[in-house]
Amino acid sequence: MSRKPVCLVLGAGAGIGGHVGKRFAAGGYHAVLVRRSDEEGLGRLVKAIEDAGGEATGRMLNAVEDGAIEDLVIHVERDIGPIEVALFNLGAQFGNRTLEETPNKLFELGWRMTSFALFRLAKTIAPLMAKRGGGKILVTSATSAMRGNAGQHAHAAAIGGRRLLCQSLNAELSVKGIHICHIYIDAAIEAPDTLGRLLGPELFKKLLEEKGGGKDELVIPEKVAETYWHIAHQHRSAWSHEVDIRPHSEQPWWNS
Amino acid sequence: MSRKPVCLVLGAGAGIGGHVGKRFAAGGYHAVLVRRSDEEGLGRLVKAIEDAGGEATGRMLNAVEDGAIEDLVIHVERDIGPIEVALFNLGAQFGNRTLEETPNKLFELGWRMTSFALFRLAKTIAPLMAKRGGGKILVTSATSAMRGNAGQHAHAAAIGGRRLLCQSLNAELSVKGIHICHIYIDAAIEAPDTLGRLLGPELFKKLLEEKGGGKDELVIPEKVAETYWHIAHQHRSAWSHEVDIRPHSEQPWWNS
Amino acid sequence: MSRKPVCLVLGAGAGIGGHVGKRFAAGGYHAVLVRRSDEEGLGRLVKAIEDAGGEATGRMLNAVEDGAIEDLVIHVERDIGPIEVALFNLGAQFGNRTLEETPNKLFELGWRMTSFALFRLAKTIAPLMAKRGGGKILVTSATSAMRGNAGQHAHAAAIGGRRLLCQSLNAELSVKGIHICHIYIDAAIEAPDTLGRLLGPELFKKLLEEKGGGKDELVIPEKVAETYWHIAHQHRSAWSHEVDIRPHSEQPWWNS
Amino acid sequence: MSRKPVCLVLGAGAGIGGHVGKRFAAGGYHAVLVRRSDEEGLGRLVKAIEDAGGEATGRMLNAVEDGAIEDLVIHVERDIGPIEVALFNLGAQFGNRTLEETPNKLFELGWRMTSFALFRLAKTIAPLMAKRGGGKILVTSATSAMRGNAGQHAHAAAIGGRRLLCQSLNAELSVKGIHICHIYIDAAIEAPDTLGRLLGPELFKKLLEEKGGGKDELVIPEKVAETYWHIAHQHRSAWSHEVDIRPHSEQPWWNS
């Protein structure tokens, strides 16, 4: 058991998930970092946090498996401590695919990884948080939660539904002291595990050269982690439920 | 084979689905009426249309079954004729249920009946329509597609996702001549099969006495069918993609 | 006095306003057509309606003048007959202008012509309609009512405010039988008086050649007038408050 | 001249404006506090900041007067220093008024105090900020910016337009390094100068007893000021443009 409050991160890669984990560990939380693949990367993340004097635990998990999220929550609460902040950071961006290029299985997987997985997390964790008088559930989301677009059939249906699930959860849970916030990143993120994988190493490198570095034209995970931290610590008289994030150089979805 | 264009109605009960079927049959379409239960009711609907001089075919179908929608489209196109208008009228309103009262199975069923079923319909029918230069896909929706609310976890996630799916479909298909319209009914509908079943006979009767009759304070399916007819016949220079419907006596969702 | 119900059109040029006037005149209304400039064009419009067997009256009016709208309503009601349908078709599209290119006067004029003028119309006409048990106020709007954009400072502030004014009016007036509908045209309109003037004759001609004719890639006013007619005649159990319009070939504002 | 960066607050009463001023003064800014009435209250605010070791200047100003905002900006920049953060905190909540109870003058005043005044501020200050490579314009807004409602004709039209003005400004100015954020407070604020005046002392006291104190059921200005501070200091790779604020105990506008 840890003496620190727990911050659980579902989807803790080298992008927003990992940096939120680091930020909360630096701020006095025990970070429980969960991801599906790249155990080595996860190990490095845990070590980096520990080297900086923080506490962290890594877990490998396939969130879409029956019972996986439910068991995780139970084990973390029993073995490490009460989860004060849960970051749901699973996405299902499959790139642009026409209707024909979107198999039923993919459409279903998108829903299982985003909408259904958040439902299962909330169903398991909300009663525990409510019993303790409160908690925070932060959800990382994306432009496709705001409007559908060509090639986004699976993605928009999944995370558009998830956005309204966040609103439903908020309507029931905020009065129980549970702060739910839907944070949507309305631009490309400087994240090697997700965008990097989607684009491939060469294109990703080119993008970094073009928009990264001192230009700050991609969302920098380390920087956006400050906003997650802020939201998780807003006073309960002044909570935000939906927050958009994009670089200075990008037009919002409603303009582009 | 019919010489008339086909209007396929998925979810053809005694409410909007049935009345849209009647309206299109009266306007010169062959109505293919599909529902899951109440074969007798379906028979009566077909007979009513035929008695009025129209053409109709009834089909019993469980839309969530693998391949059911896909087979239906193929059979209708082969045996009856090309589908010019498809009305997706399946909903998944389970009443108000707290998170605890919403089992995983229900959450999944909601998604299967609304979001996934529309995706499967579109995937099957859009290529056929595109090859013919066009077609219409109308989707009946509800308030929970616009915002989540307490007790609406399953419903809002499902049809909120479906709304953005409609936008994704539109972004890909409108340029192929396929008109997609998301029509959301933002009030109670005078429909014995759905609202009537949800409330039970006594409450439904009471509601009818209170708001029905000459007061027109419930959405009357026969009347709203005129708007479906209008949308399906808008000139292609002036299509609507999203239309709200409520009685004069009701405040919109953003006010109530 | 006319024996026909009156349809008042504020902003009756050769685009949507004029064609809605014609459509309602053809459907049995006395069309009262009001515009600020081009008395000759107005005369031709009235004549065209009369030649087709309809009734129409033309009025020149500068809507932003103190008392002008108020007097108009009083005179029409006294001299011609009760206004059953009022179409507010005044816009204030000044083209794209940077902040620097937008003088205070222009910003104010935009507001006076759209938001304030509708407020004044509603304030004058709503009590009369309410006393008679109902009426219809249709408002033609545009993409900038949905989201601001570069160069649209004056336009978006004016008609974005007007959109919410429509919602406020609806919240108070629908229960009094007054149907208010905000119809936003989310694309270029084949209208010589407005788009034609904005672009100049050459560019407008080029645009017509590119997108008009049989391609139907501009909104054709005559066609969209059918939707105005439909909305004004929706049964009071099934009213729409907001309807979008665009050609098959255009992406909606949320995608482009 | 001050050596500190300047934070200009238009609408610096005892609520959000005053507390944001205090927060920025505590964080190293020179707070320029501007309001229309209650010079004594303004003096107390300045003194409180100075007593806490901060820097502040108070100015009395009627923002709707011609040239008033423009002159203010010029004088502050010349006499005190470059404005790094401008908080536009003017509102125009007149309470609930039917259409009949809303005179033209009030409708106009609402627009002048909110939409037009922000336009004038942005027009004056944006070129200066752009020349310096950036700045921040924060706008306090309210529920009526999101949707109209009964009794909110003047308010919703004014601040609904202002919301889209913020989007227009952002579309032009974010690429110039100017961060614009529309922060809408979706609940009652524990502010004696505004809510207190609207309700009168007795009702306000009762409300405080019911929802204030340890219950945190009203938005506490001191607490929400932390979110303003956070937004003004977001890294330029991760800016928010729209943020909602409400207490844990309140349902969002889309649910109530």
XYZ file of C-alpha atoms in Angstrom, chain C residues 20-193:
174
model
C -40.354 32.521 -50.875
C -42.694 35.397 -51.720
C -43.578 33.746 -55.017
C -44.058 30.345 -53.402
C -46.397 31.659 -50.756
C -48.307 33.747 -53.271
C -48.741 30.628 -55.399
C -49.974 28.818 -52.297
C -52.685 31.323 -51.532
C -51.039 34.066 -49.514
C -50.890 37.774 -50.171
C -47.154 38.391 -50.370
C -45.953 41.692 -48.928
C -42.471 42.172 -50.319
C -40.163 44.629 -48.648
C -36.701 45.719 -49.629
C -34.394 48.706 -49.297
C -33.170 49.279 -52.812
C -33.938 48.486 -56.456
C -37.557 49.606 -56.657
C -37.653 48.436 -60.238
C -36.645 44.892 -59.301
C -39.305 44.934 -56.631
C -41.875 46.040 -59.174
C -40.918 43.193 -61.501
C -41.289 40.716 -58.662
C -44.763 41.984 -57.783
C -45.748 41.878 -61.435
C -44.444 38.345 -61.899
C -46.568 37.196 -58.964
C -49.647 38.998 -60.273
C -49.090 37.655 -63.784
C -49.095 34.168 -62.290
C -52.473 34.906 -60.718
C -51.210 35.721 -57.256
C -51.489 38.722 -54.953
C -48.530 40.843 -53.920
C -47.653 44.274 -52.582
C -44.210 45.851 -52.727
C -42.776 48.269 -50.151
C -39.464 50.101 -50.071
C -38.048 50.295 -46.574
C -34.796 50.919 -44.749
C -35.222 48.476 -41.894
C -32.561 50.020 -39.679
C -34.416 53.336 -39.456
C -36.142 54.036 -36.154
C -39.737 52.912 -36.276
C -39.591 51.644 -39.858
C -40.322 47.986 -39.117
C -42.832 48.886 -36.446
C -44.778 51.164 -38.809
C -44.621 48.626 -41.589
C -46.243 45.934 -39.482
C -48.991 48.270 -38.332
C -49.745 49.440 -41.862
C -49.745 45.961 -43.352
C -52.066 44.659 -40.660
C -54.413 47.620 -41.090
C -54.348 47.952 -44.886
C -53.757 44.447 -46.179
C -54.514 41.942 -43.471
C -53.196 39.929 -40.529
C -49.665 38.661 -41.022
C -49.696 34.899 -40.682
C -46.141 34.290 -41.828
C -43.230 36.687 -41.452
C -39.976 35.911 -43.183
C -37.005 37.783 -41.809
C -34.564 37.624 -44.673
C -32.175 40.480 -43.916
C -28.517 39.604 -43.811
C -25.337 41.542 -43.268
C -22.619 39.731 -45.126
C -19.882 42.249 -45.829
C -17.344 39.798 -47.243
C -14.206 38.770 -45.414
C -12.624 41.632 -43.502
C -9.827 41.542 -40.991
C -10.325 43.205 -37.632
C -8.507 46.249 -38.997
C -10.780 46.389 -42.035
C -13.900 46.293 -39.884
C -14.863 49.806 -38.767
C -17.026 50.272 -35.681
C -19.815 51.548 -37.922
C -19.855 48.339 -39.909
C -19.895 46.214 -36.791
C -22.850 48.236 -35.559
C -24.659 48.135 -38.882
C -24.396 44.346 -38.971
C -26.066 44.155 -35.594
C -28.766 46.711 -36.514
C -29.701 44.908 -39.737
C -29.853 41.403 -38.328
C -30.148 41.017 -34.581
C -31.782 44.295 -33.599
C -34.104 44.368 -36.619
C -35.388 40.877 -35.828
C -35.890 41.883 -32.202
C -37.934 44.880 -33.321
C -39.978 42.797 -35.743
C -40.697 40.166 -33.109
C -41.594 42.763 -30.491
C -44.133 44.319 -32.847
C -45.602 41.257 -34.466
C -45.562 38.637 -31.708
C -48.292 40.243 -29.562
C -50.540 40.437 -32.638
C -49.888 36.831 -33.561
C -50.338 35.677 -29.973
C -53.707 37.421 -29.775
C -54.797 35.514 -32.887
C -53.599 32.215 -31.454
C -50.477 31.868 -33.544
C -48.293 32.689 -36.487
C -44.949 31.897 -38.021
C -41.656 33.756 -37.948
C -39.037 32.280 -40.249
C -35.483 33.594 -40.140
C -32.982 33.075 -42.937
C -29.519 32.699 -41.536
C -26.069 31.570 -42.548
C -23.029 29.582 -41.505
C -21.636 32.435 -39.444
C -24.542 31.996 -37.048
C -23.031 28.670 -36.026
C -19.393 29.612 -35.507
C -17.131 32.599 -35.902
C -14.401 32.596 -38.505
C -11.565 34.756 -39.753
C -12.901 37.870 -41.439
C -16.379 37.373 -40.019
C -16.122 39.537 -36.897
C -19.119 41.729 -37.676
C -21.181 39.060 -39.381
C -20.705 36.268 -36.857
C -21.280 38.507 -33.839
C -24.483 39.819 -35.413
C -26.087 36.627 -36.654
C -24.636 34.404 -33.939
C -26.477 36.644 -31.500
C -29.571 36.497 -33.698
C -29.539 32.696 -33.567
C -29.748 32.787 -29.784
C -32.390 35.497 -30.031
C -34.446 33.051 -32.109
C -34.074 30.515 -29.306
C -35.134 33.089 -26.713
C -38.136 34.063 -28.782
C -39.046 30.429 -29.278
C -38.822 29.732 -25.548
C -41.356 32.470 -24.863
C -43.563 32.305 -27.925
C -43.959 28.676 -29.024
C -46.410 28.036 -26.200
C -48.456 30.952 -27.577
C -48.704 29.180 -30.913
C -45.953 31.121 -32.661
C -43.618 28.899 -34.649
C -40.119 30.313 -34.943
C -37.636 28.619 -37.227
C -33.981 29.469 -37.788
C -33.076 28.246 -41.275
C -29.410 28.551 -41.982
C -28.033 28.333 -45.474
C -24.623 26.731 -45.161
C -23.375 27.433 -48.697
C -23.352 29.975 -51.487
C -26.772 30.925 -52.862
C -27.497 31.454 -56.542
C -28.723 34.971 -55.806
C -27.789 37.831 -58.152
C -28.760 40.556 -55.639
